[in-house]
Structure formats: C-alpha cells, structure tokens
PDB file of C-alpha atoms and ligand atoms in Angstrom:
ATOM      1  CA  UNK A   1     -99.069  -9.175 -10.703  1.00  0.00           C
ATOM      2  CA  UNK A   2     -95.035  -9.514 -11.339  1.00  0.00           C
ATOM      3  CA  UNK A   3     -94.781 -11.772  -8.523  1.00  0.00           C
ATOM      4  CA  UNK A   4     -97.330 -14.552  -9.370  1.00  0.00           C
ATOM      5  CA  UNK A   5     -95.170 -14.700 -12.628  1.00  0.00           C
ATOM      6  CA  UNK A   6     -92.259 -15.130 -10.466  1.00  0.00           C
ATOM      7  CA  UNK A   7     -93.690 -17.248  -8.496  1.00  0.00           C
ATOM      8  CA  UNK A   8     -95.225 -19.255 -11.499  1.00  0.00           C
ATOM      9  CA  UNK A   9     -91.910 -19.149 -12.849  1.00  0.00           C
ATOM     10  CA  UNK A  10     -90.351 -20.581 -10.049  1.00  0.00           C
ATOM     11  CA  UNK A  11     -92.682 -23.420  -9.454  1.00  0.00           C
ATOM     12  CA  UNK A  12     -92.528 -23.829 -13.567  1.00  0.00           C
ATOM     13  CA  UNK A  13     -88.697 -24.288 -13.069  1.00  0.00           C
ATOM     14  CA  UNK A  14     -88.676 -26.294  -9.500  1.00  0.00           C
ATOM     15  CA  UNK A  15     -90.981 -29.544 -11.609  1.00  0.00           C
ATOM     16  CA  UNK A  16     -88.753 -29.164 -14.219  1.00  0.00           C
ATOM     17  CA  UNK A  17     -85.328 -29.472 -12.517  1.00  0.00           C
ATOM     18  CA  UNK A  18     -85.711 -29.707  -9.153  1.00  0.00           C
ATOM     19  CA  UNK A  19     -86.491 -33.644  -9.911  1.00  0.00           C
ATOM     20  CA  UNK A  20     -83.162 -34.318 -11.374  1.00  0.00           C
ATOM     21  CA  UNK A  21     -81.237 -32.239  -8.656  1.00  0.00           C
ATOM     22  CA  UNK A  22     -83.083 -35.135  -6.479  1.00  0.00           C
ATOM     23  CA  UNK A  23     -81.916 -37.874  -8.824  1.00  0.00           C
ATOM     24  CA  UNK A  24     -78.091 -36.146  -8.625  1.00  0.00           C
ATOM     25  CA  UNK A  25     -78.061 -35.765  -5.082  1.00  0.00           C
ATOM     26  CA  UNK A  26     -79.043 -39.295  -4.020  1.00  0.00           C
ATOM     27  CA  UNK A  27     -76.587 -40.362  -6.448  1.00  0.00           C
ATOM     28  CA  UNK A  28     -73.615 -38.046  -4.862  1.00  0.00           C
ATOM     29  CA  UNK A  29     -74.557 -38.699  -1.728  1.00  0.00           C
ATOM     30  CA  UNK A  30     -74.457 -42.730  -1.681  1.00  0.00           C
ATOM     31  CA  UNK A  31     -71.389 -42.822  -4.274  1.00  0.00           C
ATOM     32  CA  UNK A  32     -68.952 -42.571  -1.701  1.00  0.00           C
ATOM     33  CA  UNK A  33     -66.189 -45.359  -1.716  1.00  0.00           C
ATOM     34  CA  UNK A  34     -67.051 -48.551   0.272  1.00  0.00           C
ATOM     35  CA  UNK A  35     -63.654 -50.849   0.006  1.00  0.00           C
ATOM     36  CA  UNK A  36     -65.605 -53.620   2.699  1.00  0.00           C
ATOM     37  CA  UNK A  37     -68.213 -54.102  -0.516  1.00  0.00           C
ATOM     38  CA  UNK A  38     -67.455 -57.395  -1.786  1.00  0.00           C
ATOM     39  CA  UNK A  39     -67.097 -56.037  -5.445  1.00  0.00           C
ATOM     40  CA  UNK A  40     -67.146 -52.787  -7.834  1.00  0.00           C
ATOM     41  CA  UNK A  41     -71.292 -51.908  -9.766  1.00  0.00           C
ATOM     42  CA  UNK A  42     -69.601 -53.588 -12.650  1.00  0.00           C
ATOM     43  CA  UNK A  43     -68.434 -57.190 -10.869  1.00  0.00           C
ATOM     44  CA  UNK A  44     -71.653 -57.549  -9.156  1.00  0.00           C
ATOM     45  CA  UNK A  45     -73.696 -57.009 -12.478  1.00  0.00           C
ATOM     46  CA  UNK A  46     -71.386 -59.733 -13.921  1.00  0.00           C
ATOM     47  CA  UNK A  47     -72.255 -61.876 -11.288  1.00  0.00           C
ATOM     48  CA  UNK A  48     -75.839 -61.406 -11.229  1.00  0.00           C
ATOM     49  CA  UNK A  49     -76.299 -61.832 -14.818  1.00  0.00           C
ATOM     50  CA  UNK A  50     -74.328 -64.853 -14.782  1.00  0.00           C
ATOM     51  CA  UNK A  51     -76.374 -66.337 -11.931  1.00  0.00           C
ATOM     52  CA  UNK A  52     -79.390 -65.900 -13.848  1.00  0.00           C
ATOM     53  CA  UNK A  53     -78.107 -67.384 -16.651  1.00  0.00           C
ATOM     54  CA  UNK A  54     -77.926 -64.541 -18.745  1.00  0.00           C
ATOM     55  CA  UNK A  55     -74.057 -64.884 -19.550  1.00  0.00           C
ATOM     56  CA  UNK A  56     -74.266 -63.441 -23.058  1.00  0.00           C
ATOM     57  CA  UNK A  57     -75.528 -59.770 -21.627  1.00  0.00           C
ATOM     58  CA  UNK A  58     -72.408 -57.733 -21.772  1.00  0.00           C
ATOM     59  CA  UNK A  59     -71.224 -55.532 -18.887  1.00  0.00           C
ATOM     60  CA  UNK A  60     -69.721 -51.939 -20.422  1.00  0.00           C
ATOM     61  CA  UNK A  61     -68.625 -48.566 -19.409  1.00  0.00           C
ATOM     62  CA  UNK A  62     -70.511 -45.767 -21.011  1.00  0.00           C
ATOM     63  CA  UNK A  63     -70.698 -42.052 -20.671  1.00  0.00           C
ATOM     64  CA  UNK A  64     -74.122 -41.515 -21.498  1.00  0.00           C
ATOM     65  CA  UNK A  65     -76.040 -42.670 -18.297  1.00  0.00           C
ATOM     66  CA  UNK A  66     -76.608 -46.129 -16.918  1.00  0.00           C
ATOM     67  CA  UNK A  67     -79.103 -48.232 -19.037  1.00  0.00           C
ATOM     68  CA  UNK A  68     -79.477 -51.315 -20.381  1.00  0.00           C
ATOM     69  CA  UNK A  69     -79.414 -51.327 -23.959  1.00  0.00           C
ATOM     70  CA  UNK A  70     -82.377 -54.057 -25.523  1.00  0.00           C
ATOM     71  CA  UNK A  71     -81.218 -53.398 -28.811  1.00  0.00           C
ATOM     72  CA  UNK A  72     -77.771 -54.835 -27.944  1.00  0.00           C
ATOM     73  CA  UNK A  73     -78.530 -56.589 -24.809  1.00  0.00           C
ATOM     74  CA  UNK A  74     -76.174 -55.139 -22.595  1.00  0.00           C
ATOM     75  CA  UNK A  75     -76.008 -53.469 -19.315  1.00  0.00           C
ATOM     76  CA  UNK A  76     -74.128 -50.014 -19.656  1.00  0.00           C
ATOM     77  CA  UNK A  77     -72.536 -48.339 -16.467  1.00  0.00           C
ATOM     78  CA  UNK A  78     -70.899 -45.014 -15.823  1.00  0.00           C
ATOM     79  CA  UNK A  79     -67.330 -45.031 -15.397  1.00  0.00           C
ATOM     80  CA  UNK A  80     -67.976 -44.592 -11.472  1.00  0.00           C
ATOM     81  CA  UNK A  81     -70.666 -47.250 -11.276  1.00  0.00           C
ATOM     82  CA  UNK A  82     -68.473 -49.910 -13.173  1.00  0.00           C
ATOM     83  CA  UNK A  83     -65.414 -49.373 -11.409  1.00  0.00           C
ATOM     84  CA  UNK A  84     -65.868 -48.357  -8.077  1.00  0.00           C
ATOM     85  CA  UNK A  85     -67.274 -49.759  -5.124  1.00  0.00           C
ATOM     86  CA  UNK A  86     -70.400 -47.857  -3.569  1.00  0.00           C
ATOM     87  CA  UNK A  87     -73.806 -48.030  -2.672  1.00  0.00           C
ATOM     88  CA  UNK A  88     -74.862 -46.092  -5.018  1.00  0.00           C
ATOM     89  CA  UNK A  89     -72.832 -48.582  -7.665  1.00  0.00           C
ATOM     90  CA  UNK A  90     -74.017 -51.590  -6.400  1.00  0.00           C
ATOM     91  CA  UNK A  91     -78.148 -50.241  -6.050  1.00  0.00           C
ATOM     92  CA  UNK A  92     -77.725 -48.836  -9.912  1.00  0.00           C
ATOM     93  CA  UNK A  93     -75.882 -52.550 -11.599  1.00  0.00           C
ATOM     94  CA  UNK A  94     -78.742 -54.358  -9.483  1.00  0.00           C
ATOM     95  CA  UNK A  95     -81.225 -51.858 -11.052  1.00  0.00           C
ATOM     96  CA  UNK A  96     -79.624 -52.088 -14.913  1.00  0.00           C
ATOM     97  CA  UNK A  97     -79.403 -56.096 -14.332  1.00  0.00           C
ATOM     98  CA  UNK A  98     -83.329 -56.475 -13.555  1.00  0.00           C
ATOM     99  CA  UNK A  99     -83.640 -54.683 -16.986  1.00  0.00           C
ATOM    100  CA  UNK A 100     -81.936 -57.677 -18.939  1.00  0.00           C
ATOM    101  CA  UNK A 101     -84.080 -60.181 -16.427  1.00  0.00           C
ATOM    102  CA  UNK A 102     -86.979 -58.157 -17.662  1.00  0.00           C
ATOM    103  CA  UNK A 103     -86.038 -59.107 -21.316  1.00  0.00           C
ATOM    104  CA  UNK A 104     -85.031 -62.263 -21.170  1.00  0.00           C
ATOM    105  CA  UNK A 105     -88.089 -63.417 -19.313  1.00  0.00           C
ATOM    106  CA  UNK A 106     -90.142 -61.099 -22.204  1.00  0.00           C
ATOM    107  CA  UNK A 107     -92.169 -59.269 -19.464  1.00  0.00           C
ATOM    108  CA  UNK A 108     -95.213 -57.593 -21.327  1.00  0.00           C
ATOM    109  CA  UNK A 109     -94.550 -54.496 -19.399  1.00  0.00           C
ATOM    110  CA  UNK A 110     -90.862 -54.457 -20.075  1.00  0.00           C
ATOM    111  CA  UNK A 111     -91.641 -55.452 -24.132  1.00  0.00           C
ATOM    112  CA  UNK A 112     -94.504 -52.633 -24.162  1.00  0.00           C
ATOM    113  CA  UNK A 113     -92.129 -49.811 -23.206  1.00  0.00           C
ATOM    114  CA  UNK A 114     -89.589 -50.959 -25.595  1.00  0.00           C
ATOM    115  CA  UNK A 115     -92.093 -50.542 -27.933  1.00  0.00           C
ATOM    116  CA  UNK A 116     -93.389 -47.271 -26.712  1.00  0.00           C
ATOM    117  CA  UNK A 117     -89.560 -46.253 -26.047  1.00  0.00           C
ATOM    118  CA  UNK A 118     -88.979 -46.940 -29.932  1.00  0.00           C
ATOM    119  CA  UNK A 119     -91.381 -44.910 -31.092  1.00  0.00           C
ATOM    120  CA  UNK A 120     -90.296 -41.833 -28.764  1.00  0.00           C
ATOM    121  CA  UNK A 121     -87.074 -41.515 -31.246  1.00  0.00           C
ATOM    122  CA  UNK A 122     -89.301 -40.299 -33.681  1.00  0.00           C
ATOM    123  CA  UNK A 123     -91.749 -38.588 -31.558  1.00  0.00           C
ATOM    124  CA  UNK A 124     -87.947 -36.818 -30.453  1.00  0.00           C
ATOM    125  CA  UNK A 125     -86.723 -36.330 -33.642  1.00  0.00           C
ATOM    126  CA  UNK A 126     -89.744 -34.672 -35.243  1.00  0.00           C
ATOM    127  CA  UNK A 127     -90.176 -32.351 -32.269  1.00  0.00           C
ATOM    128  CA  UNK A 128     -86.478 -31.069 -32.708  1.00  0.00           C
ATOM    129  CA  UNK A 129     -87.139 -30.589 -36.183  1.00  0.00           C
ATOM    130  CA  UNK A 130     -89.942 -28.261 -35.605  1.00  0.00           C
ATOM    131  CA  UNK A 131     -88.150 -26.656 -32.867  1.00  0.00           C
ATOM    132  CA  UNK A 132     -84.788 -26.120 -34.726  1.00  0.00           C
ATOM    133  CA  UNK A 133     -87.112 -24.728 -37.799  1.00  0.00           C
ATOM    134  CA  UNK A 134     -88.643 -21.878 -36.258  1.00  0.00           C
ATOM    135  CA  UNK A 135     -86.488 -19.523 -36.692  1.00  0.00           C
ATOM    136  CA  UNK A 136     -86.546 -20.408 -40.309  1.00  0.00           C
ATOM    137  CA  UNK A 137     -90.106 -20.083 -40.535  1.00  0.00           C
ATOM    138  CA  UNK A 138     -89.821 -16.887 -38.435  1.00  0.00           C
ATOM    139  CA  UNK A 139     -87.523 -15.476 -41.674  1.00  0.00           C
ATOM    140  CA  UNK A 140     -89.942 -16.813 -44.243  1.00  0.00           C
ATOM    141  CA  UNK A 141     -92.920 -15.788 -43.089  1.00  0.00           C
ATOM    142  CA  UNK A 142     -92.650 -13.276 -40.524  1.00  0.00           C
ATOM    143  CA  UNK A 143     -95.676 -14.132 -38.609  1.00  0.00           C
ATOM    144  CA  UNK A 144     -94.524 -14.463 -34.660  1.00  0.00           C
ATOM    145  CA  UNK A 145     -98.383 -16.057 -34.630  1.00  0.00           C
ATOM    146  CA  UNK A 146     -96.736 -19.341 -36.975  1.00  0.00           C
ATOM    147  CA  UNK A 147     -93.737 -19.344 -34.606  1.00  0.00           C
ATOM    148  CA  UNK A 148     -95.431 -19.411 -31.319  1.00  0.00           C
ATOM    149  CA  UNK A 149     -97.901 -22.368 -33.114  1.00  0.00           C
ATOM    150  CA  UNK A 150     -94.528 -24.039 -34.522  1.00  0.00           C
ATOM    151  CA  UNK A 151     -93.114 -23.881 -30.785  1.00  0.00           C
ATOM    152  CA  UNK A 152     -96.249 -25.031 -28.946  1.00  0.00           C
ATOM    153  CA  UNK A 153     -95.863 -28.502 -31.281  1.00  0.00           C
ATOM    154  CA  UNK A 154     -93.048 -29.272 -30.571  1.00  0.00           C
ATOM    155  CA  UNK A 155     -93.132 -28.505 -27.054  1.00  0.00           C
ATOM    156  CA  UNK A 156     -96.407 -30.399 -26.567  1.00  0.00           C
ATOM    157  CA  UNK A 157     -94.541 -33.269 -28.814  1.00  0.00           C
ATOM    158  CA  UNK A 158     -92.029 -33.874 -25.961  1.00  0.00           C
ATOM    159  CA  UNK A 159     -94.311 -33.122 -23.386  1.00  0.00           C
ATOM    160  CA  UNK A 160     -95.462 -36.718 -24.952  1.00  0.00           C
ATOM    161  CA  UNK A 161     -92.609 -37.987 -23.545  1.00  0.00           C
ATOM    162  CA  UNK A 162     -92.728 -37.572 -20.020  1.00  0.00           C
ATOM    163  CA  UNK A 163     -96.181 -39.024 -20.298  1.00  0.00           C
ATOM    164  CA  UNK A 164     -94.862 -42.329 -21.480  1.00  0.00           C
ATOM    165  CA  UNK A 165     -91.981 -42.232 -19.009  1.00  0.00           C
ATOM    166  CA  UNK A 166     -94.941 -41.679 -16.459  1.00  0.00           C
ATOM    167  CA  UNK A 167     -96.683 -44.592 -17.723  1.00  0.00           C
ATOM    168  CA  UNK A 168     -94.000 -47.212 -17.914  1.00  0.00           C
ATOM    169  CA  UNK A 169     -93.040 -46.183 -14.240  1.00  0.00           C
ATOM    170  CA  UNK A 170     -94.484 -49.400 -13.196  1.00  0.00           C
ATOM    171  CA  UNK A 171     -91.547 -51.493 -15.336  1.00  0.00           C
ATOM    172  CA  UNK A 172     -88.914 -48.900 -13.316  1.00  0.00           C
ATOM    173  CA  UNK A 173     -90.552 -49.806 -10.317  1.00  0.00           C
ATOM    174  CA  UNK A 174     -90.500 -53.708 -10.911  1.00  0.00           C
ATOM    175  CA  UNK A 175     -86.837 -53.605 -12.078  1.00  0.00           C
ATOM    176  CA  UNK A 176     -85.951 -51.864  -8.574  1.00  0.00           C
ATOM    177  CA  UNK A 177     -87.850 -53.035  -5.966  1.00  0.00           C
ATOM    178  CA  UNK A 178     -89.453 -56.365  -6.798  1.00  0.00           C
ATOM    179  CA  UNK A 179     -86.050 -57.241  -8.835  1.00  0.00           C
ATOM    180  CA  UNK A 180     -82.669 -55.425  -7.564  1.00  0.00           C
ATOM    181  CA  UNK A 181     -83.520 -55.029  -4.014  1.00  0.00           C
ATOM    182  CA  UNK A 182     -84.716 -58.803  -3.121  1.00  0.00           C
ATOM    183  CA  UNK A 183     -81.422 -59.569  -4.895  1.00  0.00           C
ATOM    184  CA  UNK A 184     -79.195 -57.715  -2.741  1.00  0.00           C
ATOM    185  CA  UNK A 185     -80.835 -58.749   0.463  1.00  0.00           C
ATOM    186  CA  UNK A 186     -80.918 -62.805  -0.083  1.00  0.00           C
ATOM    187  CA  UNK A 187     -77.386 -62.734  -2.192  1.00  0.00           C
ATOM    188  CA  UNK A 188     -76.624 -60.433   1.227  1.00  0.00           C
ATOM    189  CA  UNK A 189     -74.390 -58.442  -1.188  1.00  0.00           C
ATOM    190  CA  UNK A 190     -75.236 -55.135   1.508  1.00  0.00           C
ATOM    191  CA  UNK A 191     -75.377 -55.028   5.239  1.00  0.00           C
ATOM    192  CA  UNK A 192     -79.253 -54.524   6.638  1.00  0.00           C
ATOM    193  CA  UNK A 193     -77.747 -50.919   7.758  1.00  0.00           C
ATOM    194  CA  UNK A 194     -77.210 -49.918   3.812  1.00  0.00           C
ATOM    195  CA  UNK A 195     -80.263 -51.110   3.108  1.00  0.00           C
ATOM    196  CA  UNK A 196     -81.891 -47.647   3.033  1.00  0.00           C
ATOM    197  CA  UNK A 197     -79.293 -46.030   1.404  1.00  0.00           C
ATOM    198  CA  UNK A 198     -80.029 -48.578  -1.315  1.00  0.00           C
ATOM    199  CA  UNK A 199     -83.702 -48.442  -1.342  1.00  0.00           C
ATOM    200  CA  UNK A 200     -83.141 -44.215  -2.066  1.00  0.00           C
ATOM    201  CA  UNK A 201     -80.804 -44.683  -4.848  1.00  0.00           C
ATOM    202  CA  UNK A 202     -82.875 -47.590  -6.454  1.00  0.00           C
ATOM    203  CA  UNK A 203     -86.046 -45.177  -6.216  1.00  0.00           C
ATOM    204  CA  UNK A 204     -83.877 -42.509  -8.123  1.00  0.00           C
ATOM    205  CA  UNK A 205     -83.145 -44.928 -10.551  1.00  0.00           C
ATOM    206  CA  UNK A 206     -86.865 -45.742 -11.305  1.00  0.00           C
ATOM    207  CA  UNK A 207     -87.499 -41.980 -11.721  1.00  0.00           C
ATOM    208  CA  UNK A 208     -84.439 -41.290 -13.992  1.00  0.00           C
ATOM    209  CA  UNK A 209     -86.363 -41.689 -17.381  1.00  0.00           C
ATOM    210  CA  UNK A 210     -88.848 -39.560 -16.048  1.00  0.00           C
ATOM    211  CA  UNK A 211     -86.756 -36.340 -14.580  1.00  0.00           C
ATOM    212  CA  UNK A 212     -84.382 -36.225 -17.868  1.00  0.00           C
ATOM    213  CA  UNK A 213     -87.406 -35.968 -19.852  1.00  0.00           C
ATOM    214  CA  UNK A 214     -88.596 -33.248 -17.881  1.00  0.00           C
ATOM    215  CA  UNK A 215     -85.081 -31.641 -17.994  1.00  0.00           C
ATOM    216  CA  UNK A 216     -85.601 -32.374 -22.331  1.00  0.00           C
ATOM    217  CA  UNK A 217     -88.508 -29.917 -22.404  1.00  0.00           C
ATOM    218  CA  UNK A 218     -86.123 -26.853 -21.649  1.00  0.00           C
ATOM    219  CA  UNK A 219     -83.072 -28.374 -23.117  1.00  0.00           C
ATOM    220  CA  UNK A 220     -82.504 -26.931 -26.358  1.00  0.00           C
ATOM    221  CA  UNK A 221     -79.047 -28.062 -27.103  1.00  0.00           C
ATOM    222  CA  UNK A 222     -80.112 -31.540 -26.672  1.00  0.00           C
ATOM    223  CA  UNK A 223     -82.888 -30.631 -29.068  1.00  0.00           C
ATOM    224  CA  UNK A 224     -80.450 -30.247 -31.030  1.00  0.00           C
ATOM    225  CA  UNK A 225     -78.033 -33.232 -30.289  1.00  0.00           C
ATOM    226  CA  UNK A 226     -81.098 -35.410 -31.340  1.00  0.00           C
ATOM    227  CA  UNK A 227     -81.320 -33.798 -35.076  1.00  0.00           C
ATOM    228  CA  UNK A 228     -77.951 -34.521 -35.162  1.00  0.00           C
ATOM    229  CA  UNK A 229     -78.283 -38.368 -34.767  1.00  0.00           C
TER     230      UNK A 229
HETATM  231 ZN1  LIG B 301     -84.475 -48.531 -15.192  1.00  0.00          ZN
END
C-alpha cells in the first residue's frame, strides 16, 4: 500500500510541476546570446508593434513574467527578454506582440478571456481568503472536519483556474503560431535553422498561463501574495 501513495504522490507532484520545469527549460535552453540577431526581444517588439500600427502599445521591462498588460496596453518583458538578443527573446516579444494585435483587432477569443481573466482575481482572491482563514477557523471551532471542508474550497476554487487557462488555450495558441511565428518567418527576423528552436519556445509560451496555475494550487505563499494585493 505505501508505495501506490508514493507513487500517487509522485505522479500528483510530476502534473503539478513537472509542466513548468518544461516551460523553464525551453526557456534556458534557447536564451543563449545570439549577437548575429538583428535586434534585442525588446527592439523587435518595438518594431512589430509599430509595423502594425499599434505605436501607442508601450514596450517595458518587468519582473513579474512576460505579458501583455490589456488594462494598460502594453507589452511587458523580462529584463533578459528586453535586453538581450536570443531566440528565446525574440519567440517570447513576437508572442507578447500578437497579444496587443489580438486587442486591437478586438478578437472575441482574446476579449472573452479578458473577461474570464478578470473575473479569476476574484475567484483568486476569495480562494486565498479561505485558505489563509483556516487556521483561524481551526482555533474557533476546533473541528479538523470544518478545516478539511474550508481547504477543499478553496483548493477546488483555484482548481477553477487552470480550467479557464485550459479553455482560453486556443487565444495562446493563435497569438503563437498563427500570429508570432508567420511574423518571424516573412519579416525573416530568424534563419529557417532557428526556426524550431522558435516554434518550442513559442509553444512554452502558449502553455505558461496554464503551468503557473498549476504551480498556484500548491503555492501557498503566493496564496498569500494575492491577499496582500
Ligand atoms: Zn500569451
């Protein structure tokens, strides 16, 4: 019996994180310096936003993981994306810039998940609260029954999460390959022999959403960033 709960266990913790180990080592492994790329993750999104007329998206440097911000339309790019020159930089500003293209055009995909995506801050922030309360609960009542119930909730409330992530893959997959890639083949901003590379890091980059809100369901102290907010 102990080892089909190891085994369980192991499984259990291989679809949580063994997703964004993927997502890290795609990233690491493309991100190596490429001075014969005609410009640094951040240059090329300027370009390509400017090129599609979209010369009022911003282009910034951000700490918290690439995105593009609807609320503020701008593209945001880690410090390594923005400044260096890489495959892995050039795949992930393509990727971010099909996000503003997305917007501007008002793609009912793209307008859906910002929807969807708006009311996950809640959905978040309520599921922290339960979470951060048990103990509380645990004090006042001390029935390990109401705890386990309280924990379940909020578990199951950001289990919701993933499931949109799931369901708005199609708007990931859109920004990457029907968007990003075409773009770096006609502008020719890769050779055809970093194509592939390109194509792994922009499937990553569709999945990211996803894997970090698997990683969220074991993550307590980002539980508790999120009450914080
Ligand atoms: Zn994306």
């Amino acid at each position: 019996m102990p080892i089909f709960v190891a085994l369980a266990s192991l499984l259990f913790l291989g679809v949580i994180f063994g997703p964004q180990l993927w997502v890290r080592r795609v990233m690491d492994r493309n991100g190596a310096d490429r001075p014969d790329l005609p410009g640094t993750g951040g240059e090329l999104a300027r370009h390509l936003l400017d090129a599609a007329e979209l010369t009022s998206v911003a282009v910034e440097k951000t700490d918290l993981g690439d995105h593009y911000d609807p609320n503020t339309r701008s593209v945001r790019l880690l410090p390594q994306h923005h400044d260096r020159r890489s495959i892995t930089a050039v795949a992930i500003a393509a990727h971010e810039v099909s996000h503003a293209v997305q917007h501007a055009q008002e793609e009912p995909g793209f307008l859906r998940r910002l929807e969807a995506t708006r009311a996950l801050v809640w959905v978040e922030r309520i599921a922290s609260g339960i979470l951060v309360l048990a103990p509380v609960v645990f004090i006042l009542v001390r029935s390990p029954a109401v705890v386990i119930l309280q924990v379940c909730a909020g578990i199951s409330l950001l289990a919701i999460e993933v499931i949109v992530h799931v369901t708005t893959l199609p708007v990931e997959f859109d920004a990457s390959f029907a968007k990003a890639l075409p773009v770096l083949v006609r502008g020719r901003y890769l050779a055809a022999g970093d194509l592939p590379a390109a194509r792994s890091v922009l499937k990553v980059a569709a999945y990211t959403y996803v894997t970090a809100a698997l990683a969220t369901l074991l993550n307590v102290m980002r539980w508790l960033r999120i009450l914080r907010f």
